[in-house]
Short mmCIF file of C-alpha atoms in Angstrom, two decimals:
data_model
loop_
_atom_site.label_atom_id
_atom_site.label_comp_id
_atom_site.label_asym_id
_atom_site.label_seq_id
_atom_site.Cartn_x
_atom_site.Cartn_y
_atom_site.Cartn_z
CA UNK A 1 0.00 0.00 0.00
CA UNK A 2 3.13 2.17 0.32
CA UNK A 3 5.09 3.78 -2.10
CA UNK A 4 6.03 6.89 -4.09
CA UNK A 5 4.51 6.45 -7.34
CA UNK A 6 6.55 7.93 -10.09
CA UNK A 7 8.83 10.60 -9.51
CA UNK A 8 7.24 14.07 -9.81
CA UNK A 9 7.97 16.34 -7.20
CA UNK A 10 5.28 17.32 -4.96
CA UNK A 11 3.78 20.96 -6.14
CA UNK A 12 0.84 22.42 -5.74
CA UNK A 13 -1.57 21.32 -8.59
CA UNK A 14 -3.51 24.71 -9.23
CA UNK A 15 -6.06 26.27 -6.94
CA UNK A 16 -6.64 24.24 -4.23
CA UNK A 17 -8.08 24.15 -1.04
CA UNK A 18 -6.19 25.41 2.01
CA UNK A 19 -5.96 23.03 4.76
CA UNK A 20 -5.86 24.97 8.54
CA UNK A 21 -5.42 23.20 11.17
CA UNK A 22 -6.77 24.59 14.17
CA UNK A 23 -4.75 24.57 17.74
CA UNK A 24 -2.88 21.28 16.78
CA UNK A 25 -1.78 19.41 19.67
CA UNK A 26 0.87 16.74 18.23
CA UNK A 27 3.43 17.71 16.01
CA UNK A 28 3.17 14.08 14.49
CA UNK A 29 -0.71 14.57 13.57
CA UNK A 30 0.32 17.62 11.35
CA UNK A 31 2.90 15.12 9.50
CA UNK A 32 0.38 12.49 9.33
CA UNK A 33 -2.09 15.77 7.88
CA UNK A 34 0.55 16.48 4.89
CA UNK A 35 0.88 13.02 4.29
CA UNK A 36 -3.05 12.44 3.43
CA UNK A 37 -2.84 15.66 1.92
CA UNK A 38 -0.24 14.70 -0.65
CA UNK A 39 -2.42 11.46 -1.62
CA UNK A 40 -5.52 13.60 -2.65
CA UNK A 41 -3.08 16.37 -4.48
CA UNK A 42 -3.78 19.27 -1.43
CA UNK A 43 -0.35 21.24 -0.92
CA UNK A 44 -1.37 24.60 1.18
CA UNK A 45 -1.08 24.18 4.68
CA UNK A 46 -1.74 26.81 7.70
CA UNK A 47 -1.66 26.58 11.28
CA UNK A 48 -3.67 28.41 13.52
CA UNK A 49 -1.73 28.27 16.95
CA UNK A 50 -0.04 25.19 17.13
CA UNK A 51 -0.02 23.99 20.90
CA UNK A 52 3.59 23.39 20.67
CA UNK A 53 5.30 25.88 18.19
CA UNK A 54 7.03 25.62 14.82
CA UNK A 55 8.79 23.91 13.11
CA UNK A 56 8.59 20.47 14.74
CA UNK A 57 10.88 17.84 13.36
CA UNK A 58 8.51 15.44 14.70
CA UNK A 59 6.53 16.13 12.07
CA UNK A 60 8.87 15.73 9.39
CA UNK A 61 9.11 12.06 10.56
CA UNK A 62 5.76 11.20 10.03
CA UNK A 63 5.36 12.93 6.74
CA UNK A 64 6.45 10.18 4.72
CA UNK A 65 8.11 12.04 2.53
CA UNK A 66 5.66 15.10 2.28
CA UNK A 67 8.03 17.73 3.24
CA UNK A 68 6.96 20.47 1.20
CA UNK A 69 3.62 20.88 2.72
CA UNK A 70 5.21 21.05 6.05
CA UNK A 71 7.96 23.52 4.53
CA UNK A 72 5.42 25.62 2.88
CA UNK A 73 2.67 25.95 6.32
CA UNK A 74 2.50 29.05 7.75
CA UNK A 75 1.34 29.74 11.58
CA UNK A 76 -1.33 32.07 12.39
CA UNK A 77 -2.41 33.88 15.62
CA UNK A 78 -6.18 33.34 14.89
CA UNK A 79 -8.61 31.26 12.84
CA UNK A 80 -9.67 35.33 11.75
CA UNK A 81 -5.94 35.79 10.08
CA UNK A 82 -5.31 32.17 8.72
CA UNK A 83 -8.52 32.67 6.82
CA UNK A 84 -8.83 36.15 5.89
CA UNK A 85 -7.92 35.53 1.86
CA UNK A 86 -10.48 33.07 1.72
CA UNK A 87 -13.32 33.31 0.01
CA UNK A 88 -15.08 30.06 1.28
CA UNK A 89 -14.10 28.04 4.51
CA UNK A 90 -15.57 24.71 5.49
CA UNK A 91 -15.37 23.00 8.95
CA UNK A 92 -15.27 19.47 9.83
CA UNK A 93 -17.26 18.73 12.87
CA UNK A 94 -18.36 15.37 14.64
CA UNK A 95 -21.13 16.07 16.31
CA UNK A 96 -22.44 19.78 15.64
CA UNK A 97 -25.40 20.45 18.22
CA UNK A 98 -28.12 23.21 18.72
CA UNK A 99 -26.17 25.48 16.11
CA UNK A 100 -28.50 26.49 12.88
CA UNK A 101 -25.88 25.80 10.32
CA UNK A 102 -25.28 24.09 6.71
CA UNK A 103 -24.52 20.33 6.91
CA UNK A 104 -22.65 19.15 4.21
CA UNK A 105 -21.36 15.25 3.50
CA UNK A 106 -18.13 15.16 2.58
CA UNK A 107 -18.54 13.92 -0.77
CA UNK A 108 -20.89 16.40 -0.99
CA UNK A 109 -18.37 19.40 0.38
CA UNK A 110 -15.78 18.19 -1.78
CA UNK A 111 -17.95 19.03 -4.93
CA UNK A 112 -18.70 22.30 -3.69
CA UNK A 113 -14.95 23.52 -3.29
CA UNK A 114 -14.03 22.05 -6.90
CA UNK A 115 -17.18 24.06 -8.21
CA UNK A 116 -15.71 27.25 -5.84
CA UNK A 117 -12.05 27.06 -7.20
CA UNK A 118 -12.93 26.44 -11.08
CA UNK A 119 -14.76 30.12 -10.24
CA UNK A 120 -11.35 31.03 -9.20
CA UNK A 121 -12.22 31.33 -5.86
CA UNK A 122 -9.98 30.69 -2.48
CA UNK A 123 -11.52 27.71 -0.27
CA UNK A 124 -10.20 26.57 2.62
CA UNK A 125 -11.09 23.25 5.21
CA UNK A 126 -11.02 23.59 8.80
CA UNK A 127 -9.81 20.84 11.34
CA UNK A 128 -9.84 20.84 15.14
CA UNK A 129 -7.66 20.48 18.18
CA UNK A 130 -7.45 16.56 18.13
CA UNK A 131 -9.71 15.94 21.29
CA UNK A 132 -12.12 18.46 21.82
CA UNK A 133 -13.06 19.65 18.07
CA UNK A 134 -13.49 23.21 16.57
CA UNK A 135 -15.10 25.66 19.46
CA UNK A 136 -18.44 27.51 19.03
CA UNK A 137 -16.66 30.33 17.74
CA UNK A 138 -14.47 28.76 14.63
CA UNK A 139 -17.40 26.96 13.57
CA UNK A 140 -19.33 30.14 13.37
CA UNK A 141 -16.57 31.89 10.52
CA UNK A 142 -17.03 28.56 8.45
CA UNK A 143 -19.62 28.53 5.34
CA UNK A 144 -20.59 25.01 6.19
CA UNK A 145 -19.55 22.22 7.92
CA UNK A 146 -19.07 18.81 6.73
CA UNK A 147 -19.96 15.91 8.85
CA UNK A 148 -18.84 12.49 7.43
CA UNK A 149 -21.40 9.63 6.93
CA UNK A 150 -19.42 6.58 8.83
CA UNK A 151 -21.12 4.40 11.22
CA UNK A 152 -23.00 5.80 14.45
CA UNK A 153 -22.41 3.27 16.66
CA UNK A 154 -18.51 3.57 16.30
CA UNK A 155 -17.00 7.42 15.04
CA UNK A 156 -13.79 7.55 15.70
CA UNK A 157 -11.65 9.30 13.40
CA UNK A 158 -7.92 10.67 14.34
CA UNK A 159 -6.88 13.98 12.92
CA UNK A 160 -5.52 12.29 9.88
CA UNK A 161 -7.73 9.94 8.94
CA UNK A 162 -10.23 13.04 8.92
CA UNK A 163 -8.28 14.74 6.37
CA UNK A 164 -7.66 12.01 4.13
CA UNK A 165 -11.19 11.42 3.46
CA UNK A 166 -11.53 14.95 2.56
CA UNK A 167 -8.14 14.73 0.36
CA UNK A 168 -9.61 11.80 -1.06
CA UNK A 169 -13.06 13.37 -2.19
CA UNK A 170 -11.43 16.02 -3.18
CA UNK A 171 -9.24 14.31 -5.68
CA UNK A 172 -12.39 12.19 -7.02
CA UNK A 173 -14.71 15.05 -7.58
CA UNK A 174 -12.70 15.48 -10.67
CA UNK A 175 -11.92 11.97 -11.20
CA UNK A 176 -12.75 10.29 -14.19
CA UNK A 177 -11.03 6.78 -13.89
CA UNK A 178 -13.89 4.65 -14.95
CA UNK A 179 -15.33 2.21 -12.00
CA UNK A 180 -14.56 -0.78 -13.96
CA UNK A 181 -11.64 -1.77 -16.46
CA UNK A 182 -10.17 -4.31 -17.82
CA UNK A 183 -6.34 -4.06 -17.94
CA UNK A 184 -5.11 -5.81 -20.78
CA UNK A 185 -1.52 -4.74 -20.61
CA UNK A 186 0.39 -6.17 -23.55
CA UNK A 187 -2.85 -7.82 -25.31
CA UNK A 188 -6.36 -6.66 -25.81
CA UNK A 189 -9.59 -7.15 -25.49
CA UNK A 190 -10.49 -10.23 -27.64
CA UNK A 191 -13.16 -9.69 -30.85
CA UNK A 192 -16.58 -11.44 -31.35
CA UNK A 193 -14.32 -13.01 -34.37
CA UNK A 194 -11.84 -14.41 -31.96
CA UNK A 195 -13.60 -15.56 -29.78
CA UNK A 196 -15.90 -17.67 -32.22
CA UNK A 197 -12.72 -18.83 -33.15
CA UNK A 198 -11.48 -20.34 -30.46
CA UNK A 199 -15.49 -21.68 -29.50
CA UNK A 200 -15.72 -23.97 -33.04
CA UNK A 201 -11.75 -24.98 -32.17
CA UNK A 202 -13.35 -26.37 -29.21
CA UNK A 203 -16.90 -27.57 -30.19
CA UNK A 204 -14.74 -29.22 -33.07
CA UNK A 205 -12.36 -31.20 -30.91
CA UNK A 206 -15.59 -32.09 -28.49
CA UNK A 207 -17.39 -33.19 -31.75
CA UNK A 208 -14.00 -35.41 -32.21
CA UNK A 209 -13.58 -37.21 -28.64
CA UNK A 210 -17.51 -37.50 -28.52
CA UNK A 211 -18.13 -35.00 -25.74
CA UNK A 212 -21.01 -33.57 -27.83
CA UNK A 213 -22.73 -37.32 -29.54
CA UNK A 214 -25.95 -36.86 -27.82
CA UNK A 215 -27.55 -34.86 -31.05
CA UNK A 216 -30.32 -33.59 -29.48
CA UNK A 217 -28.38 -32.29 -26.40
CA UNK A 218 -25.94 -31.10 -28.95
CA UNK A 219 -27.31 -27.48 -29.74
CA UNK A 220 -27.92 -26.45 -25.57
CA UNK A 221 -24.69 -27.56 -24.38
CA UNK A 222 -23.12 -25.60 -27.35
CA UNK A 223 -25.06 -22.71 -26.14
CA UNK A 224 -24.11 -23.19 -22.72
CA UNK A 225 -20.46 -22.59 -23.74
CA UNK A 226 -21.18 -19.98 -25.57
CA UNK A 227 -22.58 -18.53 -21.96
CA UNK A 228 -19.81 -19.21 -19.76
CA UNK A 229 -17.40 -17.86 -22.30
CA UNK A 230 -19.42 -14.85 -22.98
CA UNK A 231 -19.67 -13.69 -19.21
CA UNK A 232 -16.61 -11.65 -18.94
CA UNK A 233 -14.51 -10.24 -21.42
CA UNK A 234 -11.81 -12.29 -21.94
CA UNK A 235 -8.21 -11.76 -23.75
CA UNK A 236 -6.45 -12.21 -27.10
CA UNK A 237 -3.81 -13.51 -25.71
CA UNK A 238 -6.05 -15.73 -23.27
CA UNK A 239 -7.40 -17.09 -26.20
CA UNK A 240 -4.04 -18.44 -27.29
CA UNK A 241 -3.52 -20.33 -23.93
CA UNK A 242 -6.88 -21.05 -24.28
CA UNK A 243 -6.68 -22.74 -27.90
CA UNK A 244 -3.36 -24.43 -26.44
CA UNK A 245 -5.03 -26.14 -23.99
CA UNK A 246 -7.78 -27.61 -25.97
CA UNK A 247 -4.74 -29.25 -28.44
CA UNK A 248 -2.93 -30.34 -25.84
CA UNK A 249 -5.86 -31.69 -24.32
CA UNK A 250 -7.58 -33.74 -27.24
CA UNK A 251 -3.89 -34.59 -28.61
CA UNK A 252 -1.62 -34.81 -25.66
CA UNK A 253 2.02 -35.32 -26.93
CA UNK A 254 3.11 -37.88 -24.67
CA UNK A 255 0.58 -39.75 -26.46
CA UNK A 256 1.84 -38.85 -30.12
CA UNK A 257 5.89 -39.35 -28.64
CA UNK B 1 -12.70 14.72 15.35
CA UNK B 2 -12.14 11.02 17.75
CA UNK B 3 -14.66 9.98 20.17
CA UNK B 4 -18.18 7.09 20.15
CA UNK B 5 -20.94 8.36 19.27
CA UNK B 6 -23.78 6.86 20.61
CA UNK B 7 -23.89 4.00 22.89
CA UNK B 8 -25.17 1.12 20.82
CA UNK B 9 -22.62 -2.22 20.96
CA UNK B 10 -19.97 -2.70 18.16
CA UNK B 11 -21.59 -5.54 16.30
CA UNK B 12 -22.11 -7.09 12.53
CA UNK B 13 -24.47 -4.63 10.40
CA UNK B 14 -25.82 -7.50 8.17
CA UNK B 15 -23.88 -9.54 5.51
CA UNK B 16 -20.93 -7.15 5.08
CA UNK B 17 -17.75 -7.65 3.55
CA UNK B 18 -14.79 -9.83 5.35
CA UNK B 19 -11.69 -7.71 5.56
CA UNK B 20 -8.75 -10.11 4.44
CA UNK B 21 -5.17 -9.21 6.00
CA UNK B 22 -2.67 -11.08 3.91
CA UNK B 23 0.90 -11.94 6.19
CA UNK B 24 0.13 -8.55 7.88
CA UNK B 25 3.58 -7.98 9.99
CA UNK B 26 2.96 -4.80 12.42
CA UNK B 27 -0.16 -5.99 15.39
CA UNK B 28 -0.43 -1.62 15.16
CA UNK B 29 -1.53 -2.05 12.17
CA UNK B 30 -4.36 -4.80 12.73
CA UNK B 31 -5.49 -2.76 15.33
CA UNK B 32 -5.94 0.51 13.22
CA UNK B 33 -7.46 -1.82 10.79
CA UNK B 34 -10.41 -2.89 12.82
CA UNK B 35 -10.99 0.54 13.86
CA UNK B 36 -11.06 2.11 10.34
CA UNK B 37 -13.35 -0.85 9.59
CA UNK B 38 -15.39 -0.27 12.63
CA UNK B 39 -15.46 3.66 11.18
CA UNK B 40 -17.55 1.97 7.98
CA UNK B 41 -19.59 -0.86 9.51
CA UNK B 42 -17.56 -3.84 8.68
CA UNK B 43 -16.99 -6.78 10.98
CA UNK B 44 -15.86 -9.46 10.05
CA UNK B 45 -11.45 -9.74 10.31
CA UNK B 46 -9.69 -12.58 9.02
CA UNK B 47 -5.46 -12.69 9.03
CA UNK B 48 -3.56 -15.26 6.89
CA UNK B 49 -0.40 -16.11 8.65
CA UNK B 50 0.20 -12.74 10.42
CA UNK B 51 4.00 -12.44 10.92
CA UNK B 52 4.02 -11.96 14.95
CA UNK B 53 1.22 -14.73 15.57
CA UNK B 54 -2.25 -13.90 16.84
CA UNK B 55 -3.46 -12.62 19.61
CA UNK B 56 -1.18 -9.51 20.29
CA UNK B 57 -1.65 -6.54 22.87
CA UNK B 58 -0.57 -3.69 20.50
CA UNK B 59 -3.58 -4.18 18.49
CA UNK B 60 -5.67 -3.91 20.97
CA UNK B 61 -3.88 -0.83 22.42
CA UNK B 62 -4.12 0.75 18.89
CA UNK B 63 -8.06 -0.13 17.97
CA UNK B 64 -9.66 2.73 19.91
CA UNK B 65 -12.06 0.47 21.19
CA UNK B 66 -13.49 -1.55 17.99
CA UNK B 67 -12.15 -4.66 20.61
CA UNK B 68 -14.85 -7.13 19.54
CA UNK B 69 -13.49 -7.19 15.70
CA UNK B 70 -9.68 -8.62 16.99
CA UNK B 71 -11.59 -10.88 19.69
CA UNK B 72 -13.84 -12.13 16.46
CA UNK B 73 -10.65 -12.30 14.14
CA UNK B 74 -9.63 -15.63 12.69
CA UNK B 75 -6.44 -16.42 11.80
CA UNK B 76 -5.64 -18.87 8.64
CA UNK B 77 -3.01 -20.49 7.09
CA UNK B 78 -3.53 -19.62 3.71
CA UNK B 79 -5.25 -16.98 1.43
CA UNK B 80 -7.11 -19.96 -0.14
CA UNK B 81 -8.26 -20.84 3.44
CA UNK B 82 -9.21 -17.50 4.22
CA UNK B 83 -11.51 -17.13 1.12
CA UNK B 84 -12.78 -20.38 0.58
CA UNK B 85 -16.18 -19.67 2.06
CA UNK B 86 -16.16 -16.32 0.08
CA UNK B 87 -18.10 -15.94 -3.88
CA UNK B 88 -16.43 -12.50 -4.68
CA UNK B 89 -12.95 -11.45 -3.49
CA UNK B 90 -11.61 -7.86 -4.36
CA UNK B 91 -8.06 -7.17 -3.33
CA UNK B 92 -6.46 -3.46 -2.81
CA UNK B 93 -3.48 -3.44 -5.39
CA UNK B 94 -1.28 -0.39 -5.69
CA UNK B 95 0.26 -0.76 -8.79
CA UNK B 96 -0.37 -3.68 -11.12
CA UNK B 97 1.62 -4.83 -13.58
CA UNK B 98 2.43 -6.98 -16.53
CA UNK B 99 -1.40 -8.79 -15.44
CA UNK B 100 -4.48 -9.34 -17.07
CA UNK B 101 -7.23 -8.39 -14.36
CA UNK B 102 -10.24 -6.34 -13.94
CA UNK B 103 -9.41 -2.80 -11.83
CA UNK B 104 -11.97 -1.09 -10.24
CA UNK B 105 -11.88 2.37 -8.63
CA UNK B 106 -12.79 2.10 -4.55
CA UNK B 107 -16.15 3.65 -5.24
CA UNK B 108 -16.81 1.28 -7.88
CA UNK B 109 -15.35 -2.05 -5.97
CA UNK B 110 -17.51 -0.73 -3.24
CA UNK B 111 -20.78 -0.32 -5.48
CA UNK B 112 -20.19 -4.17 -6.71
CA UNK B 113 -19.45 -5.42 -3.03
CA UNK B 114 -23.03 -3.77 -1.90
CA UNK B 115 -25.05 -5.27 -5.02
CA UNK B 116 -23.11 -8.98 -4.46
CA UNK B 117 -23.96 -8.63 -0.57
CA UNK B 118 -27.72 -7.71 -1.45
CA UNK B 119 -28.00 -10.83 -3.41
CA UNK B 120 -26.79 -12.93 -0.74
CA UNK B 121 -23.41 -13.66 -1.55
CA UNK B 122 -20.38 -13.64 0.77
CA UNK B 123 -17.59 -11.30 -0.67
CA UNK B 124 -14.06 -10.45 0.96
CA UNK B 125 -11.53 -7.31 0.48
CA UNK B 126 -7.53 -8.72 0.78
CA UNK B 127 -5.22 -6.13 1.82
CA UNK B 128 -0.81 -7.20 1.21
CA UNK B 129 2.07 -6.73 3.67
CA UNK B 130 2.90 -3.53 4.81
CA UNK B 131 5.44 -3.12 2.49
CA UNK B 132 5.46 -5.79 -0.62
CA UNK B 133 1.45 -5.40 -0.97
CA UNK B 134 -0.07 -8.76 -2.47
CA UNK B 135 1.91 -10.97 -4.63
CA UNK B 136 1.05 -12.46 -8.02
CA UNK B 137 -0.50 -15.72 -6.69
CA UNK B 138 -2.22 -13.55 -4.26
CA UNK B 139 -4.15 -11.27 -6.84
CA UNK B 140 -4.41 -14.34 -9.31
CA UNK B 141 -7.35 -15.73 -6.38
CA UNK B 142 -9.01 -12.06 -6.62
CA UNK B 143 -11.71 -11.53 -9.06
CA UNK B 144 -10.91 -8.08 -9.71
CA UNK B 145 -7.82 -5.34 -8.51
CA UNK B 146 -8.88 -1.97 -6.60
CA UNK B 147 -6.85 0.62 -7.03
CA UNK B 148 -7.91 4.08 -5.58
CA UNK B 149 -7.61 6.95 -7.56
CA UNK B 150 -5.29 9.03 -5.79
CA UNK B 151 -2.07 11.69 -6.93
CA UNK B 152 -0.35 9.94 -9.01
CA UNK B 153 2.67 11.92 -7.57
CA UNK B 154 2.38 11.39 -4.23
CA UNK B 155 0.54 7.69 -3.62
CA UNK B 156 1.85 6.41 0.06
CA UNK B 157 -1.16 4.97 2.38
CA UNK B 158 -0.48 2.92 5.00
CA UNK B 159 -2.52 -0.27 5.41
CA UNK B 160 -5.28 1.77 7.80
CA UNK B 161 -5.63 4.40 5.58
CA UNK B 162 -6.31 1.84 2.53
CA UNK B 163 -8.79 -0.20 5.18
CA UNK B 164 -10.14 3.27 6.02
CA UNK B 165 -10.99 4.07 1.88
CA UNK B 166 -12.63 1.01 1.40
CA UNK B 167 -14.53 1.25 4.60
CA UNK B 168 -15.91 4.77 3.65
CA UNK B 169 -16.90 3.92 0.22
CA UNK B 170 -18.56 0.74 1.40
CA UNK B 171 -20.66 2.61 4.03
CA UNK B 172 -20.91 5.48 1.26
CA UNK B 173 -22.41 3.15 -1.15
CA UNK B 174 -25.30 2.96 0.99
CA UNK B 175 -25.77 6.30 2.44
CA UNK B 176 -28.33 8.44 1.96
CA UNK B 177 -27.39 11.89 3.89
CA UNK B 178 -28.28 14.70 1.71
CA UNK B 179 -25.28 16.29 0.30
CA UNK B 180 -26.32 19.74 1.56
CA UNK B 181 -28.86 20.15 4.13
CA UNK B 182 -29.39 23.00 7.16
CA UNK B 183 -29.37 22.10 10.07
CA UNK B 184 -32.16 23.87 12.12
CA UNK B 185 -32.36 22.33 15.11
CA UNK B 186 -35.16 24.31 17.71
CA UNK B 187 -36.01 26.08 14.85
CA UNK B 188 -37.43 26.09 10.93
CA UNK B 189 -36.39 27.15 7.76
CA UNK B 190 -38.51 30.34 7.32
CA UNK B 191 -41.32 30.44 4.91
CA UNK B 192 -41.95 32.52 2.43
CA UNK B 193 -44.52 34.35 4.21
CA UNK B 194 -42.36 34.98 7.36
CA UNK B 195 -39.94 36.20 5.26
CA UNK B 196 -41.85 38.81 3.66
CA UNK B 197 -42.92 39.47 7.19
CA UNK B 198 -39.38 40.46 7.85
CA UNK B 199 -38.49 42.39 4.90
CA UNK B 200 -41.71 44.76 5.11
CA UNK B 201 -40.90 45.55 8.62
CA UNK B 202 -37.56 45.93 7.12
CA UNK B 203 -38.53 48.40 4.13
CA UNK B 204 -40.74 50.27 6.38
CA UNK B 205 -37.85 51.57 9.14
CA UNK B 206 -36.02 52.33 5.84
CA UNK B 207 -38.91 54.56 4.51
CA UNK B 208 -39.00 56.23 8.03
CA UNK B 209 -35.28 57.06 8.34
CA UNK B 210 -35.42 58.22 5.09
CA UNK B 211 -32.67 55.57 3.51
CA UNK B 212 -35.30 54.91 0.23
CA UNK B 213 -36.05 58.74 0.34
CA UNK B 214 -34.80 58.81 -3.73
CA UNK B 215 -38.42 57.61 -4.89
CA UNK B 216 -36.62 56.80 -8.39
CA UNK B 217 -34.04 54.41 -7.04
CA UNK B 218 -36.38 52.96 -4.09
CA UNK B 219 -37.76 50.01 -6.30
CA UNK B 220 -34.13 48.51 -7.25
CA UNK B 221 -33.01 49.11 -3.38
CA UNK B 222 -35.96 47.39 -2.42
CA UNK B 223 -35.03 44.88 -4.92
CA UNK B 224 -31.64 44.03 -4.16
CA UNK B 225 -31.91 43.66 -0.71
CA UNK B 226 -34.80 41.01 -1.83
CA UNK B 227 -32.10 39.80 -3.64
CA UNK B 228 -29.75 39.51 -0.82
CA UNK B 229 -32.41 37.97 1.60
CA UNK B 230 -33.07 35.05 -0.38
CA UNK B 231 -29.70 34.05 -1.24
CA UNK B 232 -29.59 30.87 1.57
CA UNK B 233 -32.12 29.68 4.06
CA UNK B 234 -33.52 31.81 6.80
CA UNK B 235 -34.62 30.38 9.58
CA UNK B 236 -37.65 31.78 11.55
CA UNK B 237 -35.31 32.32 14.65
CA UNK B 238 -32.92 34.27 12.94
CA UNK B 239 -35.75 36.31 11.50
CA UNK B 240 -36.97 37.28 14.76
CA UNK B 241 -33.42 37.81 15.83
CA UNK B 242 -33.63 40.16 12.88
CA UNK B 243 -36.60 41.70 13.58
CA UNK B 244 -35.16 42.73 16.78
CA UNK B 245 -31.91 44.67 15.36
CA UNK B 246 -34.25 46.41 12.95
CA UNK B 247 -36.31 47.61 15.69
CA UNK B 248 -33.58 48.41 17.75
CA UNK B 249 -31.31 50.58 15.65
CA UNK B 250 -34.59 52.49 14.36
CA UNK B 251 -35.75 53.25 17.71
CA UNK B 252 -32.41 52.73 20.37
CA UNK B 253 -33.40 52.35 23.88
CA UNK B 254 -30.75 54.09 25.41
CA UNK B 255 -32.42 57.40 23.02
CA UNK B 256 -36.12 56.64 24.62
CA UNK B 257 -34.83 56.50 27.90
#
């Protein structure tokens, strides 16, 4: 699961959102933050009062190699002054209770700041001290906050883990890998023509060792191949081994030696 | 962000998917596993030859609480062991190569997993080792490769985060939350009515102070302040809070004193 792919350096890939991180209390949690950052392509990092100072090398260790983040955050006095250039700010929040405020998924949230940049404007995602949250009074500078849909019964998110999920939607709201694929590498996916092919190879050699004598059954269990070979797509090149086996099978060459 | 919500016991949320640890080698990391599956409702843990043995403190100490999915872990000797049972088996692959197999996105993996549980069949996600991910005769038992879509940059999960992905899409994948909703609480999103209420009372105080007093311009004033009063739900509470500054700062107490 680990692993720098390819070797790009790690820049900032156009207008994206600002992560700011809110009174961190472990320097490792804000490595751990660039880190998930870096998966979903999020570079801009702020700090609003980091409980103990700046830089931390203990965060560099947990980075996994997402140093530039960490070298680029900048530390603010106040959630007022690390948000000030924004245009719209977003606030993750667990629980959010007898406040009158937009609730956004984060799927959801995610679409909303990739609709907000491509306007050109300046978003920005808010995370909490690691135990006790965002206070009354952050939440109440943020545009919306975004609660995740995860099981009730057990929410229990670290820092992190919070902010990859938003990385995450954030890099598939303008995803377009398709859900499905087959990956054919060095062959392709096999025609109607070969694939007939390689069916008459083999209702030939079952006409020849009497698999298929029972006339009347003939025509279904013909079919029924046809079925089972039809239910996936299915290779060139597994054709090949495919038609291999069938010779080997009905002519072995020990036999023939 | 970290705390339970709710009181209800950690337990099985129907047929959901088994999570598969292949040779996992830190117990941390089994740990973190069951609580990023407890995050997304899955259950069911099983570990084929994990490197340190089974049972082990540290995962405990690391699964925030989701204890019943290590005391309900099996362990097995093989992957084929492991999956026997199983009709569909996905595994998380970070980069395949040189292999004919069907990838699927995590959204899309997690879409098939929901419509193969729904039909009654048992399906399984395999996560690798730490650090060589699933080997060839590994992914040769899967039906199909997940790969997230992620920077292609900057790719470097660790096995949690991965478990975490695939928990959150398959919880996604039957979630209903509205992307956007507000939440109101005590209170109700104002109707139109209350909100015409609001901006008579409004125009009127303006008309008496004299702020519309240019009878040419007073329709588009009127207008865009329409305009700005409809741009996002109202509630009815913070119409009467609204009421009140109106009435206030056109007739100040401190002045009728």
């Amino acid at each position: 699961m680990t692993g720098r792919d390819g070797g790009a350096p790690l820049e900032p890939l156009g207008n994206t959102p600002v992560v700011i991180l809110v009174r961190p209390q472990m320097a490792e949690n804000i490595g751990t933050t660039a880190r998930a950052m870096a998966n979903g392509g999020l570079f801009h990092l702020r700090l609003v009062s980091p409980r103990d100072g700046w830089p931390q090398d203990r965060a560099w260790r947990t980075a996994s190699g997402a140093d530039r983040i960490l070298e680029a955050a900048t530390v603010h006095e106040s959630v007022d002054d690390a948000i000030a250039d924004l245009h719209h700010v977003y606030a993750t929040c667990p629980r959010p209770r007898h406040i009158v405020k937009t609730v956004m998924t984060a799927r959801g949230g995610a679409a909303e700041l990739r609709a907000a940049t491509e306007r050109g404007l300046k978003v920005g995602l808010m995370f909490g001290p690691e135990r006790a949250g965002l206070d009354n009074e952050d939440m109440a500078r943020a545009d919306a906050l975004i609660r995740y849909p995860l099981n009730p019964t057990f929410m229990s998110l670290n820092l992190a883990q919070a902010v990859m999920i938003m990385a995450y939607e954030w890099w598939m709201a303008a995803d377009a890998t398709p859900p499905r694929t087959l990956m054919t590498n060095e062959t392709h996916v096999a025609t109607k023509g070969e694939l007939e092919n390689f069916v008459s190879h083999l209702v030939r050699e079952l006409d020849g060792c009497g698999f298929l004598r029972n006339e009347q059954k003939r025509p279904g269990m013909v079919r029924n191949l046809r079925h089972f070979f039809t239910r996936g797509e299915v290779t060139e090149q597994e054709l090949r081994t495919l038609h291999g086996v069938v010779r080997e099978l009905a002519h072995p060459r020990r036999a023939e030696d």
